[in-house]
Amino acid sequence: MDEKKITDQILHDDERISLFMQGKMNADEESAFFDELKKNDDLRDRAIIQAKLVKGMKQTDD
Amino acid sequence: MIINLYKHKDEKEKRLEKFAKEQWQKTRAFLLSRYSLSEDECADVFQESLIILWRNIKENKVEAEGLGMSSSTYFMTICRNKTMELLRHKSKYLTTSYEINPSKEHYDYQGEQVEKILSLENDSMNAQKEKEALVRDIVKDLPSPCNELLWGYYGDGHSMKMLAEMFNYASENAVKVTKHRCCEKFRIRYNESVKSLF
């Protein structure tokens, strides 16, 4: 696999993706993060993969 | 081994028995490697934990229908707590800081928020059902430690702190890094599967 260095920024981004999916951002944070997702391809790809995991696991358990 | 507790099995009992059979080898390996329990101790912890799980189902604290993948980490938490009880009893550890309450530090993912992110996917609606089925197939067959971490985090909504405690990681950061690598592995496997499918 791609052994890209996992930086603090990447881990912080992972946390922000989770907060967004948990609905724990306030309206301004959420709007800014969603705009960032639209502009940042790498961040968007990671968010989509994590969203797929959440949805897939929910469907598997239901 | 074990688990012939019931003479007349109803649907819940059948689900529990199936669940127990699926969990036994993984739990045994975990207890042997992490806590150096004997074979008998592993069996005892497993059996006692199963009884607790069964009681929780009977008292509707846990859905029997939900005895799926996400119950695995819940059950593992019970096993770990029973193990700590045993170790305390054996005085291997003087004290333990606390027992894990599986219902604590639980986070829910909002379906609406998840769909917002998925709406950004640069993909037509083409074969969405097949792709969703592909995700389900992959998450049912994740290797360790990704199975525990991804199901624990995204399936059960446990915190990093909880997962570090449950699976004996040195720190929350170690869990974050491993979980991130697991997401990357999942991404690669998913993309390869999509390519081979279409």
Short mmCIF file of N, CA and C in Angstrom, two decimals, chain B residues 43-109:
data_model
loop_
_atom_site.label_atom_id
_atom_site.label_comp_id
_atom_site.label_asym_id
_atom_site.label_seq_id
_atom_site.Cartn_x
_atom_site.Cartn_y
_atom_site.Cartn_z
N ALA B 43 -11.80 -20.15 28.66
CA ALA B 43 -13.13 -20.74 28.51
C ALA B 43 -14.09 -20.19 29.57
N ASP B 44 -13.59 -20.04 30.80
CA ASP B 44 -14.43 -19.51 31.87
C ASP B 44 -14.86 -18.07 31.60
N VAL B 45 -13.87 -17.25 31.21
CA VAL B 45 -14.17 -15.84 30.93
C VAL B 45 -15.17 -15.76 29.79
N PHE B 46 -14.94 -16.56 28.77
CA PHE B 46 -15.83 -16.53 27.61
C PHE B 46 -17.25 -16.92 28.00
N GLN B 47 -17.35 -18.00 28.76
CA GLN B 47 -18.67 -18.50 29.15
C GLN B 47 -19.40 -17.49 30.04
N GLU B 48 -18.68 -16.92 31.00
CA GLU B 48 -19.31 -15.94 31.91
C GLU B 48 -19.73 -14.68 31.14
N SER B 49 -18.91 -14.28 30.18
CA SER B 49 -19.23 -13.09 29.39
C SER B 49 -20.45 -13.35 28.52
N LEU B 50 -20.53 -14.56 28.03
CA LEU B 50 -21.67 -14.93 27.20
C LEU B 50 -22.97 -14.89 28.02
N ILE B 51 -22.87 -15.32 29.26
CA ILE B 51 -24.04 -15.30 30.14
C ILE B 51 -24.49 -13.86 30.38
N ILE B 52 -23.50 -12.96 30.57
CA ILE B 52 -23.84 -11.54 30.77
C ILE B 52 -24.52 -11.00 29.51
N LEU B 53 -23.96 -11.34 28.36
CA LEU B 53 -24.54 -10.87 27.11
C LEU B 53 -25.98 -11.40 26.97
N TRP B 54 -26.15 -12.67 27.30
CA TRP B 54 -27.48 -13.29 27.22
C TRP B 54 -28.47 -12.58 28.15
N ARG B 55 -27.99 -12.28 29.37
CA ARG B 55 -28.85 -11.57 30.33
C ARG B 55 -29.24 -10.19 29.77
N ASN B 56 -28.26 -9.52 29.18
CA ASN B 56 -28.55 -8.20 28.61
C ASN B 56 -29.54 -8.27 27.45
N ILE B 57 -29.49 -9.35 26.72
CA ILE B 57 -30.47 -9.55 25.64
C ILE B 57 -31.85 -9.77 26.24
N LYS B 58 -31.89 -10.64 27.26
CA LYS B 58 -33.16 -10.94 27.92
C LYS B 58 -33.81 -9.69 28.53
N GLU B 59 -32.93 -8.81 29.03
CA GLU B 59 -33.43 -7.57 29.65
C GLU B 59 -33.54 -6.44 28.64
N ASN B 60 -33.40 -6.81 27.37
CA ASN B 60 -33.53 -5.85 26.26
C ASN B 60 -32.52 -4.71 26.32
N LYS B 61 -31.38 -4.96 26.96
CA LYS B 61 -30.31 -3.96 26.93
C LYS B 61 -29.55 -4.06 25.61
N VAL B 62 -29.60 -5.24 25.02
CA VAL B 62 -28.95 -5.47 23.73
C VAL B 62 -29.98 -6.14 22.82
N GLU B 63 -30.00 -5.72 21.57
CA GLU B 63 -30.91 -6.33 20.61
C GLU B 63 -30.33 -7.65 20.12
N ALA B 64 -31.10 -8.72 20.25
CA ALA B 64 -30.62 -10.01 19.73
C ALA B 64 -30.44 -9.94 18.23
N GLU B 65 -31.31 -9.15 17.57
CA GLU B 65 -31.20 -9.02 16.12
C GLU B 65 -29.88 -8.35 15.76
N GLY B 66 -29.35 -7.59 16.72
CA GLY B 66 -28.11 -6.86 16.45
C GLY B 66 -26.86 -7.65 16.81
N LEU B 67 -26.99 -8.94 16.98
CA LEU B 67 -25.81 -9.74 17.29
C LEU B 67 -24.97 -9.94 16.04
N GLY B 68 -24.59 -8.84 15.50
CA GLY B 68 -23.80 -8.88 14.29
C GLY B 68 -22.38 -8.45 14.57
N MET B 69 -21.76 -7.87 13.56
CA MET B 69 -20.36 -7.53 13.68
C MET B 69 -20.10 -6.51 14.78
N SER B 70 -20.98 -5.52 14.94
CA SER B 70 -20.67 -4.46 15.91
C SER B 70 -20.77 -4.97 17.34
N SER B 71 -21.49 -6.08 17.55
CA SER B 71 -21.57 -6.64 18.90
C SER B 71 -20.25 -7.26 19.32
N SER B 72 -19.40 -7.48 18.36
CA SER B 72 -18.12 -8.12 18.64
C SER B 72 -17.30 -7.30 19.63
N THR B 73 -17.22 -5.98 19.42
CA THR B 73 -16.44 -5.16 20.34
C THR B 73 -17.15 -5.01 21.68
N TYR B 74 -18.47 -4.97 21.65
CA TYR B 74 -19.25 -4.92 22.90
C TYR B 74 -18.95 -6.17 23.73
N PHE B 75 -19.00 -7.32 23.07
CA PHE B 75 -18.74 -8.57 23.76
C PHE B 75 -17.30 -8.61 24.26
N MET B 76 -16.38 -8.12 23.44
CA MET B 76 -14.98 -8.11 23.83
C MET B 76 -14.77 -7.25 25.07
N THR B 77 -15.54 -6.18 25.18
CA THR B 77 -15.45 -5.33 26.37
C THR B 77 -15.88 -6.10 27.61
N ILE B 78 -16.95 -6.86 27.47
CA ILE B 78 -17.41 -7.67 28.61
C ILE B 78 -16.32 -8.69 28.98
N CYS B 79 -15.75 -9.33 27.96
CA CYS B 79 -14.69 -10.32 28.22
C CYS B 79 -13.52 -9.68 28.94
N ARG B 80 -13.17 -8.48 28.50
CA ARG B 80 -12.03 -7.81 29.13
C ARG B 80 -12.34 -7.49 30.59
N ASN B 81 -13.54 -7.01 30.86
CA ASN B 81 -13.91 -6.72 32.24
C ASN B 81 -13.89 -7.97 33.11
N LYS B 82 -14.39 -9.08 32.56
CA LYS B 82 -14.36 -10.34 33.31
C LYS B 82 -12.91 -10.79 33.56
N THR B 83 -12.06 -10.54 32.57
CA THR B 83 -10.65 -10.90 32.73
C THR B 83 -10.01 -10.08 33.84
N MET B 84 -10.34 -8.78 33.86
CA MET B 84 -9.76 -7.93 34.91
C MET B 84 -10.24 -8.38 36.29
N GLU B 85 -11.48 -8.79 36.36
CA GLU B 85 -12.00 -9.34 37.63
C GLU B 85 -11.17 -10.55 38.06
N LEU B 86 -10.95 -11.43 37.08
CA LEU B 86 -10.19 -12.65 37.35
C LEU B 86 -8.77 -12.32 37.79
N LEU B 87 -8.15 -11.39 37.08
CA LEU B 87 -6.76 -11.05 37.40
C LEU B 87 -6.66 -10.37 38.77
N ARG B 88 -7.67 -9.54 39.07
CA ARG B 88 -7.68 -8.93 40.40
C ARG B 88 -7.77 -10.01 41.46
N HIS B 89 -8.65 -10.98 41.19
CA HIS B 89 -8.85 -12.08 42.12
C HIS B 89 -7.55 -12.86 42.32
N LYS B 90 -6.84 -13.02 41.25
CA LYS B 90 -5.57 -13.76 41.34
C LYS B 90 -4.44 -12.89 41.86
N SER B 91 -4.77 -11.60 42.10
CA SER B 91 -3.79 -10.64 42.61
C SER B 91 -2.61 -10.44 41.66
N LYS B 92 -2.86 -10.69 40.39
CA LYS B 92 -1.79 -10.39 39.45
C LYS B 92 -1.61 -8.88 39.35
N TYR B 93 -2.75 -8.18 39.37
CA TYR B 93 -2.69 -6.73 39.39
C TYR B 93 -3.19 -6.27 40.75
N LEU B 94 -2.57 -5.27 41.32
CA LEU B 94 -3.02 -4.77 42.62
C LEU B 94 -4.38 -4.10 42.48
N THR B 95 -4.47 -3.20 41.52
CA THR B 95 -5.75 -2.55 41.25
C THR B 95 -5.85 -2.33 39.75
N THR B 96 -7.03 -2.10 39.31
CA THR B 96 -7.18 -1.62 37.94
C THR B 96 -7.84 -0.27 38.05
N SER B 97 -7.51 0.61 37.14
CA SER B 97 -8.00 1.98 37.27
C SER B 97 -9.52 2.03 37.15
N TYR B 98 -10.05 1.31 36.19
CA TYR B 98 -11.51 1.30 36.05
C TYR B 98 -11.89 0.19 35.07
N GLU B 99 -13.15 -0.13 35.13
CA GLU B 99 -13.65 -1.08 34.14
C GLU B 99 -14.30 -0.29 33.03
N ILE B 100 -14.28 -0.87 31.88
CA ILE B 100 -14.86 -0.18 30.74
C ILE B 100 -16.36 -0.38 30.73
N ASN B 101 -17.06 0.72 30.60
CA ASN B 101 -18.50 0.62 30.41
C ASN B 101 -18.77 0.78 28.92
N PRO B 102 -19.21 -0.30 28.27
CA PRO B 102 -19.36 -0.23 26.82
C PRO B 102 -20.35 0.83 26.38
N SER B 103 -21.25 1.24 27.26
CA SER B 103 -22.24 2.22 26.83
C SER B 103 -21.72 3.65 26.97
N LYS B 104 -20.56 3.79 27.63
CA LYS B 104 -19.99 5.13 27.82
C LYS B 104 -19.22 5.55 26.58
N GLU B 105 -19.06 6.84 26.40
CA GLU B 105 -18.25 7.38 25.32
C GLU B 105 -18.65 6.81 23.98
N HIS B 106 -19.91 6.78 23.76
CA HIS B 106 -20.42 6.24 22.51
C HIS B 106 -20.86 7.39 21.61
N TYR B 107 -20.43 7.37 20.37
CA TYR B 107 -20.78 8.43 19.43
C TYR B 107 -21.64 7.88 18.31
N ASP B 108 -22.65 8.64 17.96
CA ASP B 108 -23.52 8.23 16.86
C ASP B 108 -23.15 8.98 15.60
N TYR B 109 -23.15 8.28 14.50
CA TYR B 109 -22.94 8.93 13.21
C TYR B 109 -24.32 9.24 12.61
#
